[in-house]
Short mmCIF file of N, CA, C and O in Angstrom, two decimals:
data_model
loop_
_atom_site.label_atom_id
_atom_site.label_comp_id
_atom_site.label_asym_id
_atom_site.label_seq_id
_atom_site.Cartn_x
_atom_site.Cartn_y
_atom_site.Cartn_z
N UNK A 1 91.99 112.12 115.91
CA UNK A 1 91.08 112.94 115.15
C UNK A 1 90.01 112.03 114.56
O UNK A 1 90.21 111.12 113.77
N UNK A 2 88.96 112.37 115.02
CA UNK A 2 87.71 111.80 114.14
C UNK A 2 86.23 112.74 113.31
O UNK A 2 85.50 113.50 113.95
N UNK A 3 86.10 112.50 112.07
CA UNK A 3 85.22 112.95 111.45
C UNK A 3 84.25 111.77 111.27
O UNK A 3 84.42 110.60 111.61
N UNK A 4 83.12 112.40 110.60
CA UNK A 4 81.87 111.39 110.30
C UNK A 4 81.28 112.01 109.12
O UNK A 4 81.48 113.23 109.10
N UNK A 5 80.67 111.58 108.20
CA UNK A 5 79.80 112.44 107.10
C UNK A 5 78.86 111.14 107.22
O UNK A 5 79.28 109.99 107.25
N UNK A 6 77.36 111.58 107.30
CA UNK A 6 76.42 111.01 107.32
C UNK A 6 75.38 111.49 106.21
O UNK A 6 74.96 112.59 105.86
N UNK A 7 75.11 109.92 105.74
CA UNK A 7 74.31 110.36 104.38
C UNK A 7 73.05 110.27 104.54
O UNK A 7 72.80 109.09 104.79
N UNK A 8 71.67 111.18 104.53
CA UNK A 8 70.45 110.46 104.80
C UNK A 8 69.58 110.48 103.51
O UNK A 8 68.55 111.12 103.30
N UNK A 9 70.60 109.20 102.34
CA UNK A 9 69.86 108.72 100.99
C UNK A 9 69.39 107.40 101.55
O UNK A 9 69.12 107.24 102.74
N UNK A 10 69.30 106.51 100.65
CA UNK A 10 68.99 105.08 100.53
C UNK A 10 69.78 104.03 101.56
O UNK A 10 69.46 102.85 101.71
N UNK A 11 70.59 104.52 102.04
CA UNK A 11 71.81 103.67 102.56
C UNK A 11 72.34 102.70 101.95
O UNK A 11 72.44 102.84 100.73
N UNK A 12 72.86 101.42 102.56
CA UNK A 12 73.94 100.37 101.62
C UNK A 12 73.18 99.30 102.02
O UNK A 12 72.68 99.31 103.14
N UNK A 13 73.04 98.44 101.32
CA UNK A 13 72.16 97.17 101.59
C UNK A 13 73.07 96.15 102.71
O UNK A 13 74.30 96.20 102.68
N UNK A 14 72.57 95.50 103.41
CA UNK A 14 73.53 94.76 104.19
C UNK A 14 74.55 94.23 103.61
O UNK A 14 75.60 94.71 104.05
N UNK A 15 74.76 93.15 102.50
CA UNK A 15 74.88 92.37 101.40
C UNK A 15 76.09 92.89 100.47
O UNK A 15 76.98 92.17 100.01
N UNK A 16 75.95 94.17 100.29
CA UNK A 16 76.76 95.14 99.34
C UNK A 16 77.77 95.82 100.19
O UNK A 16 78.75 96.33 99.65
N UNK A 17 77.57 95.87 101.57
CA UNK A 17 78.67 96.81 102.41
C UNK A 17 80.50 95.87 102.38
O UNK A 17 81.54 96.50 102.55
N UNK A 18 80.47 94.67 102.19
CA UNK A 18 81.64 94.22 102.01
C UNK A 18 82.37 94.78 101.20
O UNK A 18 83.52 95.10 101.53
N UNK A 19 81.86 95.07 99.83
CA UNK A 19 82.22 95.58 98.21
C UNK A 19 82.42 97.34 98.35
O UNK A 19 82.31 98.15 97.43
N UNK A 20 82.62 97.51 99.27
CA UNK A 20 82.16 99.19 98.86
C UNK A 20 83.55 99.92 98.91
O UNK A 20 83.70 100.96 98.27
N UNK A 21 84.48 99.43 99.60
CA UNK A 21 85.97 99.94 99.48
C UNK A 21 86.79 99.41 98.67
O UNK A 21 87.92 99.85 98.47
N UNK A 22 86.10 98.01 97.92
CA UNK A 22 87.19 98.05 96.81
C UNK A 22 87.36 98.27 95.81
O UNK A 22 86.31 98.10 95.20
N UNK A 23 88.49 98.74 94.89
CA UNK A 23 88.27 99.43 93.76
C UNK A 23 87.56 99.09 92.69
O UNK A 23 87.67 97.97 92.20
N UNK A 24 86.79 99.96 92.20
CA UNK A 24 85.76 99.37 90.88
C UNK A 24 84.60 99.15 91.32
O UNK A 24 83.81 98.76 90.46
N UNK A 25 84.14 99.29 92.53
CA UNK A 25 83.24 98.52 92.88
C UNK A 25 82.18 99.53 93.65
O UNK A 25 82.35 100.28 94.60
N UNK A 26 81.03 99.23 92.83
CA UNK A 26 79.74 99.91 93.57
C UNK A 26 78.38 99.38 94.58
O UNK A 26 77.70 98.54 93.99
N UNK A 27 78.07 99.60 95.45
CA UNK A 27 76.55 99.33 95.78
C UNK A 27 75.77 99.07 95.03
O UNK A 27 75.78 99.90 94.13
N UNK A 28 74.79 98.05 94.85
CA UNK A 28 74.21 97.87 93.79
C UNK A 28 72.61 98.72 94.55
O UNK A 28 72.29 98.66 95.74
N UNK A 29 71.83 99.47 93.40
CA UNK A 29 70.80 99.67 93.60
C UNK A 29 69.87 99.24 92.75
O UNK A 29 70.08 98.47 91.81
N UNK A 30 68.12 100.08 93.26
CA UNK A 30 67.18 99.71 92.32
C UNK A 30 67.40 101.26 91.03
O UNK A 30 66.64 101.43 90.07
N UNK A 31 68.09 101.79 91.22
CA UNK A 31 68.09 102.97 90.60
C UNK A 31 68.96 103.43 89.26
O UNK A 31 70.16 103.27 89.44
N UNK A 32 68.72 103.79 88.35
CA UNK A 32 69.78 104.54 87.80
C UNK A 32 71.20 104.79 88.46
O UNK A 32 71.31 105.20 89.62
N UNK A 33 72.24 104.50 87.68
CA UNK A 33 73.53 104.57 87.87
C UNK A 33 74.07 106.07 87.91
O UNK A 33 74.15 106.53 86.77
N UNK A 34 74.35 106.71 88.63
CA UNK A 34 74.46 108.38 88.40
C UNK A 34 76.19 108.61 88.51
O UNK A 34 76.74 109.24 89.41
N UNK A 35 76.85 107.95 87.39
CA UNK A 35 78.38 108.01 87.23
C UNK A 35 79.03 107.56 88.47
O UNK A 35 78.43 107.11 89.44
N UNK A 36 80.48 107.76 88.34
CA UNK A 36 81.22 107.35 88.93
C UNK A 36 82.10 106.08 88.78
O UNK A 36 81.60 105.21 88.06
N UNK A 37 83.02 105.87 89.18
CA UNK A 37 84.02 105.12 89.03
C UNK A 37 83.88 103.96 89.92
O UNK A 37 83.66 102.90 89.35
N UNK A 38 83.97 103.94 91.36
CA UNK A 38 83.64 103.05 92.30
C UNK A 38 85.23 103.02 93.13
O UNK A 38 85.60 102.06 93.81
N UNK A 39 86.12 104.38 92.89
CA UNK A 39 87.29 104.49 92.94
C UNK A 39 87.41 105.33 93.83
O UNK A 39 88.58 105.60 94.10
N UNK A 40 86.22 106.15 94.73
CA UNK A 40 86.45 107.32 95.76
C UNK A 40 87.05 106.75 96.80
O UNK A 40 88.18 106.99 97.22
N UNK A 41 85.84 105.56 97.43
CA UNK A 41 85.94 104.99 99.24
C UNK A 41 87.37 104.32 98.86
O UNK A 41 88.38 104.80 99.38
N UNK A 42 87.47 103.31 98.03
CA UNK A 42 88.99 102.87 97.92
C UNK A 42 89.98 103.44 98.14
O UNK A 42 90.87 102.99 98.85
N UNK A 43 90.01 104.42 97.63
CA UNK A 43 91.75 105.70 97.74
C UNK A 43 91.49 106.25 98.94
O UNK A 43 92.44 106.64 99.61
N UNK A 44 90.24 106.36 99.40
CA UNK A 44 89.58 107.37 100.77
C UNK A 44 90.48 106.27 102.02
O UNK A 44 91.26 106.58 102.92
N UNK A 45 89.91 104.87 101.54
CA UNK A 45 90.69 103.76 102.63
C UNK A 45 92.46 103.87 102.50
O UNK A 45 93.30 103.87 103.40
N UNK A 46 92.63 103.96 101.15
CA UNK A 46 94.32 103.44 101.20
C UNK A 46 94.92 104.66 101.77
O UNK A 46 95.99 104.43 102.34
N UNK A 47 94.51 106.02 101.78
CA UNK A 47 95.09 107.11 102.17
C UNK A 47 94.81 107.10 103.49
O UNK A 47 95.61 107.85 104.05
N UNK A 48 93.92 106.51 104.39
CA UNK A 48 93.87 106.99 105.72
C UNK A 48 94.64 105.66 106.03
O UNK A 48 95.27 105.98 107.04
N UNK A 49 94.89 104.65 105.83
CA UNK A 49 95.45 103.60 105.92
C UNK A 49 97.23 103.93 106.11
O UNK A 49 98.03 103.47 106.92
N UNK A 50 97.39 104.79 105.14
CA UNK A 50 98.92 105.45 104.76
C UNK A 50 98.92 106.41 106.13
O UNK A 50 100.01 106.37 106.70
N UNK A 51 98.14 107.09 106.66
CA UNK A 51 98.37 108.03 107.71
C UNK A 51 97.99 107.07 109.38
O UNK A 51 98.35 107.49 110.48
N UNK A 52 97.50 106.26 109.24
CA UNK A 52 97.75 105.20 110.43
C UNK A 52 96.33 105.00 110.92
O UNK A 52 96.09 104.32 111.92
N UNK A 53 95.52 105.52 110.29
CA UNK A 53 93.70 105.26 110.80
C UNK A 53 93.33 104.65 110.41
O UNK A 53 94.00 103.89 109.70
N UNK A 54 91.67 104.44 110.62
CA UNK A 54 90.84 103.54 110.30
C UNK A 54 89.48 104.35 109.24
O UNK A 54 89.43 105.57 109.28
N UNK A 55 88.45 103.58 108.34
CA UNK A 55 87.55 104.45 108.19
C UNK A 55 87.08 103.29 108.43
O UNK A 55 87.71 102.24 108.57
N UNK A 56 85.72 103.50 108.50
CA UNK A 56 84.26 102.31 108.92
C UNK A 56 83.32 102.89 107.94
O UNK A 56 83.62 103.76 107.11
N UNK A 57 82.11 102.32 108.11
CA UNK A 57 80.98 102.49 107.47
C UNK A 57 80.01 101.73 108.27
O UNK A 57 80.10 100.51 108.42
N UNK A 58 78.66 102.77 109.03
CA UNK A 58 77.47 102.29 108.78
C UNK A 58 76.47 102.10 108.42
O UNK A 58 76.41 102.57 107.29
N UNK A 59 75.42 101.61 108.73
CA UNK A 59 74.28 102.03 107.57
C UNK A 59 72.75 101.41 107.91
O UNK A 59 72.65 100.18 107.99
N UNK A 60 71.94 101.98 108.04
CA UNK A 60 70.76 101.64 108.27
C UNK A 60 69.96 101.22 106.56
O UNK A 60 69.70 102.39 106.28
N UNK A 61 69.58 100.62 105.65
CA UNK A 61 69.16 100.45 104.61
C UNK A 61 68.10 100.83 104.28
O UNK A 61 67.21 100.56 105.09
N UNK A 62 67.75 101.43 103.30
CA UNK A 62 66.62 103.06 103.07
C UNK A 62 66.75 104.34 103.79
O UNK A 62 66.06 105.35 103.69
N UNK A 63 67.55 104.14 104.38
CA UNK A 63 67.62 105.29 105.46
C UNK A 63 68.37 106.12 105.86
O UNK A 63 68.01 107.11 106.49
N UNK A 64 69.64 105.81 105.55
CA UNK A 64 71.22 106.83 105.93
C UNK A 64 72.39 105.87 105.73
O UNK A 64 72.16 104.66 105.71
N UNK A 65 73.53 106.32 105.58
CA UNK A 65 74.69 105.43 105.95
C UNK A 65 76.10 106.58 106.25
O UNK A 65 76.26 107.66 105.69
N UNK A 66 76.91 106.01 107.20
CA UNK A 66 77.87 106.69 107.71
C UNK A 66 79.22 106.72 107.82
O UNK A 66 79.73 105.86 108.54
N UNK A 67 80.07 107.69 107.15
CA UNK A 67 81.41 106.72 107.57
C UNK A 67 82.56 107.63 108.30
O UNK A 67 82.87 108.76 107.90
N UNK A 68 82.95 107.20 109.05
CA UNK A 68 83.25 107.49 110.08
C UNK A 68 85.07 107.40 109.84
O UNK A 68 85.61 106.34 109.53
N UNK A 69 85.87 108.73 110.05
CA UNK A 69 87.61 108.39 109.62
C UNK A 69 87.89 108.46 110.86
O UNK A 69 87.25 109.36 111.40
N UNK A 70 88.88 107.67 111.83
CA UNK A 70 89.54 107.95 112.91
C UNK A 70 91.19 107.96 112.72
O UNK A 70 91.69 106.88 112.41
N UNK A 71 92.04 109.08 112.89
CA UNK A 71 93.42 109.59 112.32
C UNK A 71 94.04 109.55 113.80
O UNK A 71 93.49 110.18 114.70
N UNK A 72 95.27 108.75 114.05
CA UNK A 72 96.21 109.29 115.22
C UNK A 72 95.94 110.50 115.24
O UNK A 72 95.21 111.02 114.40
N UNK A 73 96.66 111.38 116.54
CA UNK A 73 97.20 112.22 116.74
C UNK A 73 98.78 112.28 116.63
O UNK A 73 99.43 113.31 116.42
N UNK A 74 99.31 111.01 116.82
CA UNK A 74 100.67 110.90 116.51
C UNK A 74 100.90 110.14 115.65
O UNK A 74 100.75 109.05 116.20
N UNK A 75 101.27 109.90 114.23
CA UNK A 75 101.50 109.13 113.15
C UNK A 75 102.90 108.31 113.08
O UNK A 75 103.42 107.60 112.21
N UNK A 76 103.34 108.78 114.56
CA UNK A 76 104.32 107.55 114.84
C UNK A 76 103.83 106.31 115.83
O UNK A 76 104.50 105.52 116.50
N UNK A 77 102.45 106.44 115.66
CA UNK A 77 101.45 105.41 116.57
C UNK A 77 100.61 105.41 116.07
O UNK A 77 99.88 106.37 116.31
N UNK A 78 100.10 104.36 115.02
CA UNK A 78 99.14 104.54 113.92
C UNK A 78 98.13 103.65 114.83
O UNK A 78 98.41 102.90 115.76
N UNK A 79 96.71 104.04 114.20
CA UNK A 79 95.61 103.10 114.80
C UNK A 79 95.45 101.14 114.81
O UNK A 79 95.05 100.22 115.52
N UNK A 80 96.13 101.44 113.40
CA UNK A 80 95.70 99.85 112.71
C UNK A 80 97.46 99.74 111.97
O UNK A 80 97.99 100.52 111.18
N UNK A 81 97.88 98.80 112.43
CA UNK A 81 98.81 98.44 111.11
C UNK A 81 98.56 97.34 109.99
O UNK A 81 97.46 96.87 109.74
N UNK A 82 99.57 97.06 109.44
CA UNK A 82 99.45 96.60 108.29
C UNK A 82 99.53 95.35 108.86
O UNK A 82 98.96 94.76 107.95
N UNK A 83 99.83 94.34 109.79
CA UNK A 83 99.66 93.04 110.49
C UNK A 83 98.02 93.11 110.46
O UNK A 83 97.25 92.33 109.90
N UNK A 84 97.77 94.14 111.14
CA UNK A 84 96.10 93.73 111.87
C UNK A 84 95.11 93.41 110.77
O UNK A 84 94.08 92.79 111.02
N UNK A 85 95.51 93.97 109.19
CA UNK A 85 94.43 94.46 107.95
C UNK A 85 93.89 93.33 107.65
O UNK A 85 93.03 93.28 106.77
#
């Protein structure tokens, strides 16, 4: 199973895409801070992580960014294990 949600804001700066799944942690912009925790993509990773997938992220900078979940079909054959992380 694969989904995608594609954003067409500002995107993620090259620089900042390392930081973006771990907890606490935001993209830095030129902009106002508009809440949040920095706690979504993190739990978004550890939960698809728990069901045997992968999520990614891409991103063109000013322009869109994308992230992409890929889920087994059988969760007794996960995509990624916990060796590969």
């Amino acid at each position: 199973l694969r989904f995608t949600v594609k954003d067409y804001g500002k995107g993620i700066d090259p620089t900042e895409i390392h930081k973006i799944f771990q907890p606490f942690q935001q993209a830095a912009t030129n902009e106002p801070k508009h809440g949040g925790t920095g706690l979504g993509l993190a739990i978004t990773r550890q939960l698809v992580r728990v069901l045997g997938g992968i999520v990614s992220v891409e991103s063109e900078y000013g322009s869109w960014c994308q992230f992409t979940v890929l889920l087994p079909k059988n969760p007794e054959r996960p995509i990624i294990t916990r060796t590969q992380e």
